[in-house]
Coordinates of C-alpha atoms in Angstrom, one line a residue:
M19 CA 187.5 224.3 173.4
D20 CA 190.9 225.6 174.4
L21 CA 193.5 222.9 175.3
K22 CA 194.2 224.6 178.6
Q23 CA 190.6 224.4 179.5
L24 CA 190.4 220.7 178.5
L25 CA 193.3 219.5 180.5
P26 CA 191.8 220.2 184.1
A27 CA 188.7 218.4 183.0
K28 CA 190.7 215.4 181.8
R29 CA 192.6 215.4 185.0
K30 CA 189.4 215.2 187.0
M31 CA 188.1 212.4 184.8
I32 CA 191.3 210.5 185.3
A33 CA 191.2 211.0 189.1
W34 CA 187.6 209.8 189.4
T35 CA 188.3 206.9 187.1
I36 CA 191.0 205.8 189.5
V37 CA 188.6 206.3 192.5
A38 CA 186.0 204.1 190.8
F39 CA 188.7 201.5 190.1
V40 CA 189.9 201.3 193.7
F41 CA 186.3 201.2 195.0
G42 CA 185.7 198.3 192.6
T43 CA 188.8 196.6 194.0
M44 CA 187.5 197.0 197.5
M45 CA 184.2 195.5 196.6
S46 CA 185.8 192.5 194.9
V47 CA 188.1 191.9 197.9
Q48 CA 185.1 192.1 200.3
Y49 CA 183.1 189.6 198.1
H50 CA 186.0 187.2 198.1
D51 CA 186.2 187.6 201.9
V52 CA 182.5 186.7 202.2
E53 CA 183.0 183.6 200.0
L54 CA 186.0 182.5 202.0
G55 CA 184.4 183.2 205.4
G56 CA 181.2 181.3 204.5
A57 CA 181.3 178.5 201.9
A58 CA 185.0 177.8 202.3
L59 CA 184.8 177.7 206.1
W60 CA 182.1 175.0 206.3
A61 CA 182.7 173.1 203.1
G62 CA 183.9 169.5 203.4
S63 CA 184.4 167.5 206.5
P64 CA 182.9 169.1 209.6
D65 CA 185.5 167.8 212.0
V66 CA 186.8 170.3 214.6
A67 CA 190.4 170.3 213.4
S68 CA 189.4 171.0 209.8
V69 CA 187.1 173.9 210.9
N70 CA 189.7 175.3 213.2
S71 CA 192.3 175.3 210.4
R72 CA 189.9 177.0 208.0
L73 CA 188.9 179.5 210.7
V74 CA 192.6 180.5 211.1
A75 CA 192.9 180.8 207.4
V76 CA 189.9 183.1 207.3
Q77 CA 191.2 185.2 210.2
N78 CA 194.6 185.6 208.5
Y79 CA 192.9 186.5 205.2
N80 CA 190.7 189.1 207.0
K81 CA 193.9 190.8 208.4
Q82 CA 195.2 191.0 204.8
V83 CA 191.9 192.5 203.6
Y84 CA 191.9 195.0 206.5
Q85 CA 195.4 196.2 205.6
K86 CA 194.6 196.3 201.9
T87 CA 191.4 198.3 202.6
K88 CA 193.4 200.8 204.7
Q89 CA 195.8 201.2 201.8
I90 CA 193.1 201.7 199.3
T91 CA 191.3 204.2 201.5
Q92 CA 194.5 206.2 201.8
Q93 CA 194.8 206.3 198.1
I94 CA 191.2 207.5 197.7
L95 CA 191.8 210.3 200.3
Q96 CA 194.9 211.4 198.3
L97 CA 192.9 211.6 195.1
Q98 CA 190.2 213.5 196.9
D99 CA 192.7 216.0 198.2
Q100 CA 193.8 216.6 194.6
A101 CA 190.3 217.1 193.5
L102 CA 189.8 219.7 196.3
A103 CA 193.0 221.5 195.2
Q104 CA 191.5 221.9 191.7
G105 CA 188.5 223.8 193.1
G106 CA 185.2 224.4 191.4
E107 CA 182.1 222.2 191.7
M108 CA 184.2 219.1 192.3
A109 CA 185.6 220.7 195.5
H110 CA 182.1 221.5 196.8
V111 CA 181.2 217.8 196.3
E112 CA 184.4 216.7 198.1
R113 CA 183.7 219.0 201.0
E114 CA 180.2 217.4 201.4
L115 CA 181.6 213.9 201.1
R116 CA 184.2 214.6 203.7
A117 CA 181.6 216.0 206.1
A118 CA 179.5 212.9 205.6
R119 CA 182.5 210.7 206.4
I120 CA 183.3 212.6 209.5
L121 CA 179.7 212.3 210.7
A122 CA 179.8 208.5 209.9
G123 CA 183.1 208.1 211.7
T124 CA 184.8 206.4 208.8
V125 CA 187.9 208.7 208.8
P126 CA 190.2 209.7 211.7
L127 CA 190.1 213.2 212.9
V128 CA 192.6 215.5 214.6
G129 CA 191.8 218.9 216.2
P130 CA 191.2 220.8 219.4
G131 CA 188.8 219.6 222.0
V132 CA 188.3 218.2 225.5
S133 CA 188.9 215.0 227.4
V134 CA 187.3 213.7 230.6
T135 CA 188.1 210.5 232.5
I136 CA 185.6 208.4 234.5
S137 CA 186.9 205.6 236.8
D138 CA 185.0 203.0 238.8
G139 CA 184.7 203.5 242.5
K140 CA 186.1 201.2 245.2
M141 CA 183.7 198.2 245.4
D142 CA 183.0 195.0 247.3
E143 CA 181.2 192.0 245.9
V144 CA 177.9 193.0 247.5
A145 CA 177.7 196.5 246.0
M146 CA 179.7 195.9 242.8
A147 CA 176.9 197.1 240.5
Q148 CA 176.6 200.3 242.4
F149 CA 180.2 201.5 242.1
I150 CA 181.0 200.6 238.5
T151 CA 180.6 202.9 235.5
H152 CA 177.5 201.9 233.6
D153 CA 176.6 202.3 229.9
W154 CA 174.1 205.0 230.7
D155 CA 176.8 207.0 232.5
L156 CA 178.9 207.1 229.3
R157 CA 175.9 207.7 227.1
S158 CA 175.0 210.8 229.1
V159 CA 178.4 212.3 228.6
V160 CA 178.6 211.4 225.0
N161 CA 175.1 212.8 224.2
E162 CA 176.0 216.1 226.0
L163 CA 179.1 216.4 223.8
F164 CA 177.2 215.8 220.6
A165 CA 174.5 218.2 221.7
A166 CA 177.2 220.9 222.3
G167 CA 178.5 220.5 218.7
A168 CA 181.3 217.9 218.9
D169 CA 182.6 216.9 215.5
A170 CA 183.9 213.5 216.8
V171 CA 183.8 211.6 220.0
S172 CA 185.7 208.5 221.3
I173 CA 185.7 206.4 224.4
N174 CA 189.2 205.0 225.0
S175 CA 190.1 203.8 221.4
A176 CA 186.5 203.3 220.3
R177 CA 185.0 205.9 217.9
V178 CA 181.5 206.8 218.8
T179 CA 179.1 208.0 216.1
E180 CA 175.5 209.2 216.6
T181 CA 174.3 205.6 215.8
T182 CA 176.8 203.7 217.9
G183 CA 175.4 201.4 220.6
I184 CA 176.8 201.6 224.1
F185 CA 175.9 198.6 226.3
C186 CA 177.2 196.9 229.5
V187 CA 178.6 193.4 228.9
G188 CA 179.4 192.1 232.4
P189 CA 182.2 194.1 233.9
V190 CA 183.0 195.9 230.6
V191 CA 181.2 198.2 228.3
R192 CA 180.6 197.5 224.6
V193 CA 180.9 200.5 222.3
G194 CA 179.9 199.5 218.8
T195 CA 181.9 196.4 218.2
M196 CA 184.6 197.1 220.8
Q197 CA 184.6 196.0 224.4
I198 CA 186.4 198.5 226.7
G199 CA 187.2 198.7 230.4
P200 CA 187.9 201.4 232.9
P201 CA 189.2 204.0 233.2
F202 CA 187.0 205.5 230.5
I203 CA 188.7 208.4 228.7
I204 CA 186.1 210.3 226.7
R205 CA 187.6 212.6 224.0
A206 CA 185.8 215.0 221.8
I207 CA 186.9 217.3 219.0
G208 CA 185.2 220.7 218.6
Q209 CA 185.2 224.1 220.2
S210 CA 186.9 223.2 223.5
G211 CA 185.5 226.1 225.5
V212 CA 181.9 225.3 224.5
L213 CA 182.3 221.5 225.1
S214 CA 184.0 222.1 228.5
A215 CA 181.2 224.5 229.5
A216 CA 178.5 222.0 228.5
L217 CA 180.0 219.3 230.6
N218 CA 180.4 221.6 233.6
L219 CA 176.8 222.8 233.6
P220 CA 175.1 222.5 237.0
G221 CA 172.9 219.5 236.8
G222 CA 174.8 218.3 233.8
P223 CA 176.2 214.7 233.3
L224 CA 179.4 215.2 235.3
D225 CA 177.6 217.0 238.1
I226 CA 175.1 214.1 238.3
L227 CA 177.8 211.5 238.3
R228 CA 179.7 213.2 241.1
G229 CA 176.6 213.6 243.2
A230 CA 175.4 210.1 242.8
N231 CA 177.2 208.8 245.9
R232 CA 178.6 205.9 244.0
G233 CA 182.3 206.6 244.5
L234 CA 183.0 207.2 240.9
S235 CA 186.1 209.2 240.0
V236 CA 185.2 211.9 237.5
S237 CA 187.8 214.3 236.3
N238 CA 187.3 217.9 235.3
P239 CA 187.2 218.4 231.5
I240 CA 190.6 219.1 230.1
Q241 CA 190.8 221.5 227.1
E242 CA 193.4 220.3 224.7
K243 CA 194.9 221.9 221.6
M244 CA 195.3 218.7 219.8
I245 CA 193.2 215.5 220.2
S246 CA 193.4 212.5 217.9
I247 CA 190.3 210.4 217.4
P248 CA 190.5 207.2 215.3
A249 CA 188.1 206.0 212.6
Y250 CA 185.3 203.7 213.5
Q251 CA 186.6 200.1 213.7
T252 CA 184.7 196.9 213.1
P253 CA 186.9 194.2 214.7
L254 CA 185.7 193.0 218.1
V255 CA 188.6 193.8 220.5
I256 CA 188.9 194.5 224.2
T257 CA 190.9 197.6 225.3
G258 CA 191.7 199.1 228.7
G259 CA 191.8 202.8 229.6
G260 CA 194.4 205.2 228.4
T261 CA 194.6 204.1 224.8
S262 CA 194.5 206.8 222.2

């Protein structure tokens, strides 16, 4: 085989060897995290002070793991970009992997799309449940966007995938592992004209919300040239409206 033909193949092998290495590093870090969060947390004296001290240690370690995972993920993405640049069968595999990651919500996405804001109505203690935004209100909008071909959807700073649960938890809504409060800004990446038209259909989700006599504030869909949607996050945090 000619040396010039051999070199690209060797570069691919080296690149994927590095990918395998960083994935192995991630797995070992996660395994250590499980050990620390389980056995180390409850080993020894069960007194409250000791448990609290270990819990703080676990939380601090989890933050380090999260940052390390982000760093390793970025390295993997860079290697994948290199593989795409080389073309051939490897590029085809990379495109399929990238599409799968977008569908799973594990990578952030930037592109054109639409945004719409839903806010609670003015309420009193007697009719509070009537005038707040419920989980099924948000689900109806999200489902319409996915049905219209959205590549990615978020509510406030929470990425929504096709398997993400959306549930009411008292006065807030839980999206996946994140608890969010109003105003609810729903963003979607895709063909902005198609997405906007789908939301504006007579009898569509926005039409129904406006006509429900619940006092909800429902904006018109805004077509935007550039929308940024974060990757799916696992930490349980509470966010208000307007975050991006």
